[in-house]
Coordinates of C-alpha atoms in Angstrom, one line a residue:
X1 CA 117.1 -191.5 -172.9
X2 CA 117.3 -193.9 -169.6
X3 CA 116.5 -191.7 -166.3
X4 CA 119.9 -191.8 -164.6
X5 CA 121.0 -190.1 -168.2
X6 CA 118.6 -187.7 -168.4
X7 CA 118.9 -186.7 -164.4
X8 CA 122.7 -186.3 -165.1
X9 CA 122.7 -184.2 -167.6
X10 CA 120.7 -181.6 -166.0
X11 CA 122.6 -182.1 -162.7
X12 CA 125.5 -181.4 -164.9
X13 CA 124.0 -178.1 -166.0
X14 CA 122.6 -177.2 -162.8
X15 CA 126.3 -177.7 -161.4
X16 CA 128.1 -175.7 -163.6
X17 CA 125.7 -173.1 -163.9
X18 CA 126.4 -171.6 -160.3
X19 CA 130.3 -171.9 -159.9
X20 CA 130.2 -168.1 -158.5
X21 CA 128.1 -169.0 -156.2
X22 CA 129.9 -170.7 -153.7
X23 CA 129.3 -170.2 -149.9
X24 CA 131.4 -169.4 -147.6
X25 CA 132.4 -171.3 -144.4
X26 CA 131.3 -168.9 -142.2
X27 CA 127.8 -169.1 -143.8
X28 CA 124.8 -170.8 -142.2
X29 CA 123.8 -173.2 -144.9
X30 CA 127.6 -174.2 -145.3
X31 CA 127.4 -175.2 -141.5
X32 CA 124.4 -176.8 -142.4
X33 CA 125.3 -179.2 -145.0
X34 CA 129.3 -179.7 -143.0
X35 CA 126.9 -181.0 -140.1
X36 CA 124.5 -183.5 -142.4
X37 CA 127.8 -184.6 -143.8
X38 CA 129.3 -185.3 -140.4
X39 CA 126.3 -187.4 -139.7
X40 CA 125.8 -188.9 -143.2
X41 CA 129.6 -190.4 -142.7
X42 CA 131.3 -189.8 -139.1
X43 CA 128.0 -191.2 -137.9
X44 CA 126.4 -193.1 -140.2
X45 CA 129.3 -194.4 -142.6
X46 CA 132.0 -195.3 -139.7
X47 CA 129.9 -197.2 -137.7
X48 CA 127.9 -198.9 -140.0
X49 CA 125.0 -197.2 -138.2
X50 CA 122.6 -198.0 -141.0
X51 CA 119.7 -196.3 -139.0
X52 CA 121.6 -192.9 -138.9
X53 CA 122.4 -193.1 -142.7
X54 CA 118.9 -194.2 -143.7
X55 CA 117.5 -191.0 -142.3
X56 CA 119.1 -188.7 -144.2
X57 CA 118.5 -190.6 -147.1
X58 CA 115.8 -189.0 -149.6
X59 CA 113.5 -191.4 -150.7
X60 CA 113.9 -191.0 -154.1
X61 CA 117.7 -190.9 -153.5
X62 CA 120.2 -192.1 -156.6
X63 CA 123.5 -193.3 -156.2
X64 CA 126.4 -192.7 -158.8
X65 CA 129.7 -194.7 -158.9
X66 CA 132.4 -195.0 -161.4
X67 CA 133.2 -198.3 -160.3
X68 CA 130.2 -199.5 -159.1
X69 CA 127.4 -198.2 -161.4
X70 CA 124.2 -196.9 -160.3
X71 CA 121.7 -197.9 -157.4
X72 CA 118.7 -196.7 -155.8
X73 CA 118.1 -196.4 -152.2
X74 CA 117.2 -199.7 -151.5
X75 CA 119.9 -201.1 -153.3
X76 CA 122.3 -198.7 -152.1
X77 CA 121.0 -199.7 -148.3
X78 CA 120.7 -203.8 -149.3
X79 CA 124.9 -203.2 -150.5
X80 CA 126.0 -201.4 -147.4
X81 CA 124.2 -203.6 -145.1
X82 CA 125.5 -207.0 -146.8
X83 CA 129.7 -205.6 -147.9
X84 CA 131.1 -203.1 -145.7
X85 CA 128.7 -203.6 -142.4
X86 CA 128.4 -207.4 -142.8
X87 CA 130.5 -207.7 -139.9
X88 CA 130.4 -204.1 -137.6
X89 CA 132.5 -205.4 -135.1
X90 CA 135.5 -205.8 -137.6
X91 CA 134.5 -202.8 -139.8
X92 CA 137.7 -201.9 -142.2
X93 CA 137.2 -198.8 -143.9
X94 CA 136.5 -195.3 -142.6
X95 CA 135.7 -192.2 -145.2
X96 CA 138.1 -189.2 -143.6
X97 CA 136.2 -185.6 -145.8
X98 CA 139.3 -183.6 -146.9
X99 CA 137.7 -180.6 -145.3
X100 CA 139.1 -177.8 -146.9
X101 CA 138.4 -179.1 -150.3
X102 CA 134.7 -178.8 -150.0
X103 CA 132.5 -176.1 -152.0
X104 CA 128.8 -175.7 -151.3
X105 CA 126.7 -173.9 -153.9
X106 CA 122.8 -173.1 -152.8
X107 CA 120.3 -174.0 -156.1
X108 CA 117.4 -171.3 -155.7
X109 CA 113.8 -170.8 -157.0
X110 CA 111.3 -167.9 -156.9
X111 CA 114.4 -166.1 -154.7
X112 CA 114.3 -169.1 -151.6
X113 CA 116.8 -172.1 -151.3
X114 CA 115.4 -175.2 -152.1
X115 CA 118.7 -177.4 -152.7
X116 CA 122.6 -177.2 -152.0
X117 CA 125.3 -178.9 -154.1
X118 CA 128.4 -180.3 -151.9
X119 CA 131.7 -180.4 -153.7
X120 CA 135.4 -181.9 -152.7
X121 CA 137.3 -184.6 -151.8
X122 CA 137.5 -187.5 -149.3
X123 CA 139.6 -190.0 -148.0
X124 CA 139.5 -193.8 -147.0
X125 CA 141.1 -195.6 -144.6
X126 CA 141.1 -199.7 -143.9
X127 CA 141.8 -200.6 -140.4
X128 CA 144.8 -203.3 -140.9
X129 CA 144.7 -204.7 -137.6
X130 CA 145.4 -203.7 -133.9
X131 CA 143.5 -200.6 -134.5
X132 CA 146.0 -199.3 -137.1
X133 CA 144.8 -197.6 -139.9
X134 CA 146.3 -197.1 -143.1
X135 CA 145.3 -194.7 -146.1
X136 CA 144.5 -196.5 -148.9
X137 CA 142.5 -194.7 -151.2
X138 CA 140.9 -191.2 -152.6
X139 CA 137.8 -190.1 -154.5
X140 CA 135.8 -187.0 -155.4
X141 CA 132.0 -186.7 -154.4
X142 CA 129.6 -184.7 -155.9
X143 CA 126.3 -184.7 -153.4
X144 CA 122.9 -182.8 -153.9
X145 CA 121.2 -182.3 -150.7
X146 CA 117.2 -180.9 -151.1
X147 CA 115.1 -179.8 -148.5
X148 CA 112.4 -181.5 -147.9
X149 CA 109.8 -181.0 -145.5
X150 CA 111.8 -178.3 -144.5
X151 CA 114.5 -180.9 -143.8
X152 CA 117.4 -181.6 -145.7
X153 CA 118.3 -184.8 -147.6
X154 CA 120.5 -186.6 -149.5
X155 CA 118.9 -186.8 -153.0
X156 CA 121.8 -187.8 -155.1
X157 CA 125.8 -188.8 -155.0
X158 CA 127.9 -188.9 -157.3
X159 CA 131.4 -190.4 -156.2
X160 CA 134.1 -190.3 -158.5
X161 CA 137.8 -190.5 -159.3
X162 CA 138.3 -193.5 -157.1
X163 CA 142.1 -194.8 -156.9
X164 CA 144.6 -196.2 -154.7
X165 CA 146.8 -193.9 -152.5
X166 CA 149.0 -194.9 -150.3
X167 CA 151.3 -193.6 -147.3
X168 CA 154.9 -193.4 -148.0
X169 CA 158.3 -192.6 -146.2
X170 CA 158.1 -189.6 -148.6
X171 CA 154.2 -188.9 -148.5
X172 CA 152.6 -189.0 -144.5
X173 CA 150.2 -188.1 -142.6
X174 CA 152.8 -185.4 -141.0
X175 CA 153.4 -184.4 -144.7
X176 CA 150.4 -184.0 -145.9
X177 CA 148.4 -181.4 -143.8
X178 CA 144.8 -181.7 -145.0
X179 CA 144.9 -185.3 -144.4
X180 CA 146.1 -184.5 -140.9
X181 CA 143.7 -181.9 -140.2
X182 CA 140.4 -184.2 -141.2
X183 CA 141.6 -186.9 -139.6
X184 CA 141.4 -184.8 -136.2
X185 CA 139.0 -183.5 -136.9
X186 CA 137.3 -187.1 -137.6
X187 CA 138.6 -187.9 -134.1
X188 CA 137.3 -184.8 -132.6
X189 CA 140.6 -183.4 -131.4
X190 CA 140.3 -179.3 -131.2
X191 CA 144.0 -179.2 -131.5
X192 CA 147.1 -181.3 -131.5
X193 CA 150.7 -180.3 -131.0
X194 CA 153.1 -182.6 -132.9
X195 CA 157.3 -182.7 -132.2
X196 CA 159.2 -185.2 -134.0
X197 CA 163.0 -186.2 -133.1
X198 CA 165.5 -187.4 -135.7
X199 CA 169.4 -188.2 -135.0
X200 CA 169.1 -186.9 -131.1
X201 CA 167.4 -183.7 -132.6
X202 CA 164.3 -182.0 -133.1
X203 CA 163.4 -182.3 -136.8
X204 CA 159.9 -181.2 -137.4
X205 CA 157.5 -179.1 -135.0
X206 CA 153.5 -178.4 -136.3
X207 CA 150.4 -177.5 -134.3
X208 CA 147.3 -178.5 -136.0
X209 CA 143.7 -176.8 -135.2
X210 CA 142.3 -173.9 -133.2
X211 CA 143.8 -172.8 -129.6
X212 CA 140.3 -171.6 -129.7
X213 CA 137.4 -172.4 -131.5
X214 CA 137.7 -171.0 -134.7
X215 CA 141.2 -169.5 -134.3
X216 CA 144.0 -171.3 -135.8
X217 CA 146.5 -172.2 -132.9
X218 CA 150.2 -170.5 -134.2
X219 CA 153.1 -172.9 -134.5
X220 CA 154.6 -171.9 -130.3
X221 CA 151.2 -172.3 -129.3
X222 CA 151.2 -172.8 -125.2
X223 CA 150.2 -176.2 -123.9
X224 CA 149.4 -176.9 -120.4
X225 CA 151.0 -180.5 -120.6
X226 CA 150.0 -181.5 -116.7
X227 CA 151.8 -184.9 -115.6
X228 CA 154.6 -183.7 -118.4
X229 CA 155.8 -181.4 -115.9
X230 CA 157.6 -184.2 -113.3
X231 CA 160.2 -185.0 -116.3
X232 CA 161.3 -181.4 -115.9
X233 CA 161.4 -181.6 -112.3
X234 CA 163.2 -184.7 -111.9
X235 CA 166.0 -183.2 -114.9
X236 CA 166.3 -180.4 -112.2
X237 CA 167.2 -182.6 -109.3
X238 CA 169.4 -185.3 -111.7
X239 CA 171.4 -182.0 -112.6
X240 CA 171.7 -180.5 -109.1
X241 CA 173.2 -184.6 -108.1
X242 CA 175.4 -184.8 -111.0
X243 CA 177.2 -181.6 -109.9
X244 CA 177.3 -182.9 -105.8
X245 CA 175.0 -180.2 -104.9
X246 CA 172.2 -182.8 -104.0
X247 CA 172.5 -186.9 -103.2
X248 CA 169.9 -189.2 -104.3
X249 CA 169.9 -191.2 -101.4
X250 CA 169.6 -188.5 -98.3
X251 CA 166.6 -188.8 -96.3
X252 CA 164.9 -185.7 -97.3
X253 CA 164.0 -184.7 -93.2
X254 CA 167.2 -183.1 -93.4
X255 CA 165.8 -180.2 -95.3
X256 CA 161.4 -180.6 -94.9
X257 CA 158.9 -182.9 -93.1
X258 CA 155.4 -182.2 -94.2
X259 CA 153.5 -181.2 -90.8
X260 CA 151.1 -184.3 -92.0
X261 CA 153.2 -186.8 -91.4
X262 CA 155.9 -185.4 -89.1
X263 CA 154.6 -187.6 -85.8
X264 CA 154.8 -191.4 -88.3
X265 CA 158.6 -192.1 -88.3
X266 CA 158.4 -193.3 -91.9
X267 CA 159.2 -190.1 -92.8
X268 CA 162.9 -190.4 -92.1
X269 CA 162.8 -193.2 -94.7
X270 CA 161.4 -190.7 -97.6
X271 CA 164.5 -190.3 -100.3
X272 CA 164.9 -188.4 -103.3
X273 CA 164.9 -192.3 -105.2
X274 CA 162.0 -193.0 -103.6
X275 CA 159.8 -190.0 -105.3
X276 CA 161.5 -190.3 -108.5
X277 CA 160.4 -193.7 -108.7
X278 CA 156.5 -193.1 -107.4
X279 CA 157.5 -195.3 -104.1
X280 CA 157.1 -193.4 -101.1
X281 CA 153.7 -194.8 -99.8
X282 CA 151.8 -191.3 -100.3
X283 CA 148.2 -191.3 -102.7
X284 CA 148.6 -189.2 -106.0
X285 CA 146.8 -186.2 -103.9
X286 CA 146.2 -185.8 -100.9
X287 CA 142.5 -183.9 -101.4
X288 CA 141.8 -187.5 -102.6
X289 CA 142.1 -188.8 -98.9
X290 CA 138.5 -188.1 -96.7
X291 CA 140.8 -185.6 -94.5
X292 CA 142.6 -184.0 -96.8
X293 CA 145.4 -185.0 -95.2
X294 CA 148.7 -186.6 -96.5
X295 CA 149.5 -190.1 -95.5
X296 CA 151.6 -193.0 -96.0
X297 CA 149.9 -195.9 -97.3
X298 CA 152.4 -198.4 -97.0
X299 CA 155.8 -198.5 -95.9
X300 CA 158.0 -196.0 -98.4
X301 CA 160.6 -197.8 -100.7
X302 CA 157.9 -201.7 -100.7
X303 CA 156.0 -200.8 -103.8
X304 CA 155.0 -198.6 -106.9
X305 CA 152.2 -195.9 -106.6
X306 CA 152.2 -192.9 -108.8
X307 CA 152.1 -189.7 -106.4
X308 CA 152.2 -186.3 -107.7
X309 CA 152.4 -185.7 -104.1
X310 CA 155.8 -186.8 -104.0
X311 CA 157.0 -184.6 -106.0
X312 CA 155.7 -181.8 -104.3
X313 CA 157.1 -182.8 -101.2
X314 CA 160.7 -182.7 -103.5
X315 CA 160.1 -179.6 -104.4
X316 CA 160.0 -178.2 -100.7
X317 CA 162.8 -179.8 -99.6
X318 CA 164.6 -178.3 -102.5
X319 CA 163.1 -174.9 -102.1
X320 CA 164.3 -175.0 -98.7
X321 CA 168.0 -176.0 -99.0
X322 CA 169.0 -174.1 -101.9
X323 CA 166.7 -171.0 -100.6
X324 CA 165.2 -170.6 -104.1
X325 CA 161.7 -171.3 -105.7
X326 CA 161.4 -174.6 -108.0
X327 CA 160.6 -172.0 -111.2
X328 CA 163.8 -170.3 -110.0
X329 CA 166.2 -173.4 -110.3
X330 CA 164.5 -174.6 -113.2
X331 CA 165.7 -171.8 -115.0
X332 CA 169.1 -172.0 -114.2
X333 CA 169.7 -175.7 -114.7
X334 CA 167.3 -176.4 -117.7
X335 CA 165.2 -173.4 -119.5
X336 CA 167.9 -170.9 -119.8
X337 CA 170.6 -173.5 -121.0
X338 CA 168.1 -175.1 -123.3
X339 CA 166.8 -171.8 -124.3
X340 CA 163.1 -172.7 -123.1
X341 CA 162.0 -169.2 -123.4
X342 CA 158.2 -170.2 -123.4
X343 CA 158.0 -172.4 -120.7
X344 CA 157.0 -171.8 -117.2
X345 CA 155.8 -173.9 -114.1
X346 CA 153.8 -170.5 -113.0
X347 CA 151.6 -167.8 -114.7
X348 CA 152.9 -164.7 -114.5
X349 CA 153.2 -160.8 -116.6
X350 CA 155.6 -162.7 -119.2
X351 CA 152.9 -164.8 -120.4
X352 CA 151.2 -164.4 -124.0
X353 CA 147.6 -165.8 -123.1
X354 CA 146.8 -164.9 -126.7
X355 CA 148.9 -168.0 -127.8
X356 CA 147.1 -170.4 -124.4
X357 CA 145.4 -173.4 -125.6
X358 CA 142.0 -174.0 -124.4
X359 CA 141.0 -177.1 -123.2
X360 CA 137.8 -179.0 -124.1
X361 CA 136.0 -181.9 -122.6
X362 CA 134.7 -184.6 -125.1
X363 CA 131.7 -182.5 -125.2
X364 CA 133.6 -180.0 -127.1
X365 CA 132.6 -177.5 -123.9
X366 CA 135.7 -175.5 -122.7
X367 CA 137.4 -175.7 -119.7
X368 CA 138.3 -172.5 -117.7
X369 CA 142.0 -171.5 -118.5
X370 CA 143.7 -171.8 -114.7
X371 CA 146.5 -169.3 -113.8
X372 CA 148.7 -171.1 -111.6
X373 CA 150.9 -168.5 -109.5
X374 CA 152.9 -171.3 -107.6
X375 CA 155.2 -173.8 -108.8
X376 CA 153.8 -177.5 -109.0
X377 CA 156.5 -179.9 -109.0
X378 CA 154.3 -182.4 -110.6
X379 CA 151.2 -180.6 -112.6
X380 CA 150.6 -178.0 -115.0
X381 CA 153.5 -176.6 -116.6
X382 CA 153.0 -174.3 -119.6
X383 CA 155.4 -175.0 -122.8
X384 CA 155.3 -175.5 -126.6
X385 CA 155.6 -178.1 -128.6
X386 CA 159.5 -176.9 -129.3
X387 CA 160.6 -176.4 -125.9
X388 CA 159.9 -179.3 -125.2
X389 CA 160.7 -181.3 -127.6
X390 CA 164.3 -179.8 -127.5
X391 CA 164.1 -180.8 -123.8
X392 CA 163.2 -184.7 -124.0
X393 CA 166.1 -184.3 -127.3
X394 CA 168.2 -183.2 -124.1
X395 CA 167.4 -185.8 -122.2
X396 CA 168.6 -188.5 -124.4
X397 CA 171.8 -187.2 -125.7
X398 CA 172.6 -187.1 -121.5
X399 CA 173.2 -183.3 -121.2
X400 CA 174.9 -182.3 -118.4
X401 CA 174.5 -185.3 -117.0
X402 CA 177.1 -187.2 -115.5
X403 CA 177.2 -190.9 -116.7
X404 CA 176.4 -192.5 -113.6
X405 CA 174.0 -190.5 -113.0
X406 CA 172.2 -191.1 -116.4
X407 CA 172.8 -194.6 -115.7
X408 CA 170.5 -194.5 -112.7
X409 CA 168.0 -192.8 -114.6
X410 CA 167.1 -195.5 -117.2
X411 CA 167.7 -198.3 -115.0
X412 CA 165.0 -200.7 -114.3
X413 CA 163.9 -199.0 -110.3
X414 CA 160.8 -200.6 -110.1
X415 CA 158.3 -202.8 -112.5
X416 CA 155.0 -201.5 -113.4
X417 CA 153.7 -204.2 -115.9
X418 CA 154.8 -206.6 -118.1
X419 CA 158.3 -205.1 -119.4
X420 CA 157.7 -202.0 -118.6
X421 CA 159.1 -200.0 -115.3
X422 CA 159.8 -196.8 -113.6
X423 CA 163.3 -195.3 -113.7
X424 CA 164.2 -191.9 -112.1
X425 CA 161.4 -189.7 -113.6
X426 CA 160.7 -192.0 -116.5
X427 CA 158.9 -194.5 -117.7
X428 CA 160.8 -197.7 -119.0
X429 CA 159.5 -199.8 -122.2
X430 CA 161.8 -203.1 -122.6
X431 CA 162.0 -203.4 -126.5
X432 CA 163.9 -206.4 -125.9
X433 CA 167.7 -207.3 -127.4
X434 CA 169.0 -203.9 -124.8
X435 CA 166.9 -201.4 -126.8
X436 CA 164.5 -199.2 -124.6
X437 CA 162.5 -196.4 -124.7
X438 CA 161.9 -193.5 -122.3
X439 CA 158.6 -191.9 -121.8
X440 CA 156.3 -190.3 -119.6
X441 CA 152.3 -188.9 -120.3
X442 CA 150.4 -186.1 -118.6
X443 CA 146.5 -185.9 -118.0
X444 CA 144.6 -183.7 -116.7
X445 CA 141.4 -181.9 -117.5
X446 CA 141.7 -180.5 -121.3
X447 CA 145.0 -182.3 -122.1
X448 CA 146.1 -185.7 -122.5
X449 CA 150.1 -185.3 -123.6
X450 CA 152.6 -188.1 -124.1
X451 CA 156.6 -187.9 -124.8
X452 CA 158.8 -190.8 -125.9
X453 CA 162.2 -190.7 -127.4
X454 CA 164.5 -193.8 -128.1
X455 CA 168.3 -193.2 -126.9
X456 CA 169.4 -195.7 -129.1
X457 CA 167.9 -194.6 -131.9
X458 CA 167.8 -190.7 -131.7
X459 CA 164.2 -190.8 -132.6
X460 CA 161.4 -189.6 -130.8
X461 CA 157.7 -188.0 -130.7
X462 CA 156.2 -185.8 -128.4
X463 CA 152.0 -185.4 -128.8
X464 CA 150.3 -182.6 -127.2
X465 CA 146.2 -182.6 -127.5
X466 CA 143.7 -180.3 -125.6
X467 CA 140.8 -182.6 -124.7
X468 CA 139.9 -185.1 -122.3
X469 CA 140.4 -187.9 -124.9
X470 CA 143.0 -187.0 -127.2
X471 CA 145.1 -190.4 -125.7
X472 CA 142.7 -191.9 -128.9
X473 CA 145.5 -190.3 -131.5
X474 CA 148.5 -191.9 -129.4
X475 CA 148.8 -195.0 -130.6
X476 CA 148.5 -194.1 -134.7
X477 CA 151.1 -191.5 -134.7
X478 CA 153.7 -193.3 -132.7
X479 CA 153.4 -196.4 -134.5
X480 CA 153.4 -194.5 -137.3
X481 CA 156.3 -192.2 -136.7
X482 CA 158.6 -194.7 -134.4
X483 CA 157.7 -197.7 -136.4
X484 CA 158.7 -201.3 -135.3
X485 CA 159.6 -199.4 -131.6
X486 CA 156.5 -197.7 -131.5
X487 CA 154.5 -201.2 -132.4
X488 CA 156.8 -202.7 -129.1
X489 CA 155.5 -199.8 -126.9
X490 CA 151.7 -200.1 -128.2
X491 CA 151.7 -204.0 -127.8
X492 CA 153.3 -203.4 -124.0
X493 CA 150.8 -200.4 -122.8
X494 CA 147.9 -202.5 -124.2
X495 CA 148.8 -206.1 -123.0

């Protein structure tokens, strides 16, 4: 009998033997051998860092494939360093572990752990270009990590099953859950908030992950979505003009001048357009500006320069005419109409913090939770994945809205790049031949959130993530779910 035979045979035995002794995930060794696997693969694997790999390698380790046949560790090494990692920078495939599929089984002797067996099933994807990946195949693994030294390595894997599997209009990503949830979790993404938009409506709503760590986040889970907020805003004042109640080209003296600015006479030049559009001179903050003061720095009305600033100023001049906080006329003109129940520009008793979403930095450390008590026109407004999905689905089928005044909206205001601009509130993607989408992201600390729909369409996607990077899902799940029109709006944002 030839040694791989022999060693199988008893691995067999030894395998089948403890079946009622699985771990648990809360248990430390399960931890253990999630975290080797992590750096066996999300380390090792993905980024063809041999080095990584090599050290958790036993040296006696054995390699089973039922495609490939067997190999030792120097083989095994020799292979992966001359087929997949012959070329790093153009790596294709990436192994995704289909987490909740794994079973970890401790082998003992003389009553002490010596040796864990790792169970389940995994995933592989092949980058086709542009950063796009693409599931093209499944397998099962069998591992058997020992300790040695007291450290533990890979002795022997078995990977089986292997065949083709492919994404479908009837089998994605968004359809299959487990797929989703390891390929965030690949990506380090605590949790995401997915809304997708069909014929002008809001089809599909799913949060994936924990609003805290190790608590799954519920379906209305609260997102702060930060820069999100100045859509809602500017849907405010577009309502308040289509129903004469406001003009989009007053000077806004007539209601506020900041006490920054009061003695430069460009004030008098500041218009509602001219905030809407991010072109009234003023910085993004003005905490960013050595004084602390606010300042115009260049003539409102020449040029583009996102300022959250402006909207604040908006929201004063507003406040002060209709006598009325911004949280106040928001509910009037868009929440209670749109039945928004669970969003909010403040913090305040009708808040359930037991559904907040903490934010993380890539770290994975948690930021503290802030409890705003003020409106801010442009920053941090709490909502769920529903609300506002059903608002940007608003937005697009022109509600209350008059015509005109829609028309202003998605028209071209100012140019920001390459075929893409600034309308009132929104941003503009030219998809050529008179098609256009409508989007606008918020960023912050803890949340990177994006919303896009397509008018012409009725389709639409709004992504809500609680860490500092999440923006590294964007561009997979709206190419994905807006196809040739989400491809347009990748290849403009990364020209």
């Amino acid at each position: 009998m030839t040694k791989p035979t022999q060693f199988f045979l008893s691995f067999c035995t030894l395998f089948f033997s403890i079946h009622q002794a699985q771990l648990k995930n809360t248990d430390s060794l399960y931890k253990t051998i999630m975290s080797k696997d992590s750096l066996f693969f999300s380390a090792g694997y993905n980024t063809c860092n041999i080095k990584k790999m090599e050290n958790l390698l036993s040296d006696t380790f054995e390699f089973y494939h039922d495609k490939g046949g067997f190999e030792d560790r120097k083989k095994f090494i020799i292979d992966f360093k001359n087929g997949l990692c012959k070329s790093p920078e153009t790596y294709q495939l990436k192994r995704v572990l289909v987490e909740k599929s794994t079973e970890i089984y401790p082998m003992y002797k003389d009553g002490k752990i010596y040796a864990a067996i790792q169970n389940g099933d995994h995933l592989f994807h092949e980058n086709t270009g542009n950063h796009v990946e693409k599931l093209v195949g499944e397998a099962k693994f069998t591992h058997l990590w020992m300790l040695e030294n007291d450290e533990w390595k890979l002795k022997n894997s078995l990977s089986f099953n292997h065949h083709p599997k492919q994404t479908t209009d009837s089998e994605t990503l968004f359809d299959n859950d487990r797929s989703m949830e390891s390929w965030l979790k690949e990506n380090n993404i605590p949790a995401l908030g997915l809304g997708i938009i069909e014929g002008g409506k809001l089809q599909q709503v799913k949060v994936f992950g924990d609003y805290k760590k190790g608590m799954p986040a519920p379906r209305n889970a609260y997102f702060n979505v930060a820069s999100l907020t100045k859509p809602v805003t500017a849907m405010v004042t577009l309502r308040l003009i289509s129903s004469g109640q406001w003009k989009l080209d007053e000077p806004l003296d007539t209601y506020w001048t900041d006490p920054d600015i009061a003695i430069d006479p460009r004030h008098k030049k500041l218009t509602t357009r001219m905030i809407l559009t991010h072109q009234t001179g003023f910085p993004n903050w003005r905490w960013m500006n050595t004084d602390k003061k606010l300042n115009f720095q260049f003539d409102p009305g020449t040029k583009y320069q996102y300022s959250g600033e402006g909207f604040e100023y908006l929201r004063k001049a507003l406040e002060k005419k209709f006598g009325k906080s911004l949280e106040q006329l928001a509910g009037e003109l868009i929440f209670k109409p749109l039945k928004m129940s669970d969003t909010s520009y403040i913090w305040d008793q009708s808040m359930d913090e037991s559904r907040f979403v903490t934010g993380y930095n890539e770290k994975g450390e948690a930021y503290p939770i802030e409890k705003i008590k003020m409106a801010n026109a442009a920053d941090d407004l709490h909502t769920t994945v529903e609300d506002y999905g059903n608002f940007m689905a608003s937005v697009m089928k022109k509600k209350n809205l008059k015509p005109e005044v829609f028309q202003e909206m998605i028209k071209k205001q100012v140019k920001t790049k390459e075929d893409k601009y600034f309308g009132l509130g929104f941003e503009i993607y030219d998809l050529g031949n008179g098609d256009y989408a409508l989007a606008h992201g918020g960023t912050d600390h803890g949340t990177h959130c994006i919303a896009i729909v397509l008018p012409n369409s009725g389709k639409g996607i709004v992504i809500f993530t609680n860490v500092d990077d999440g923006y590294k899902v964007y561009e997979k799940l709206v190419v994905h779910y807006l196809g040739e029109q989400g491809k347009k709006i990748v290849d403009i944002e990364t020209r």
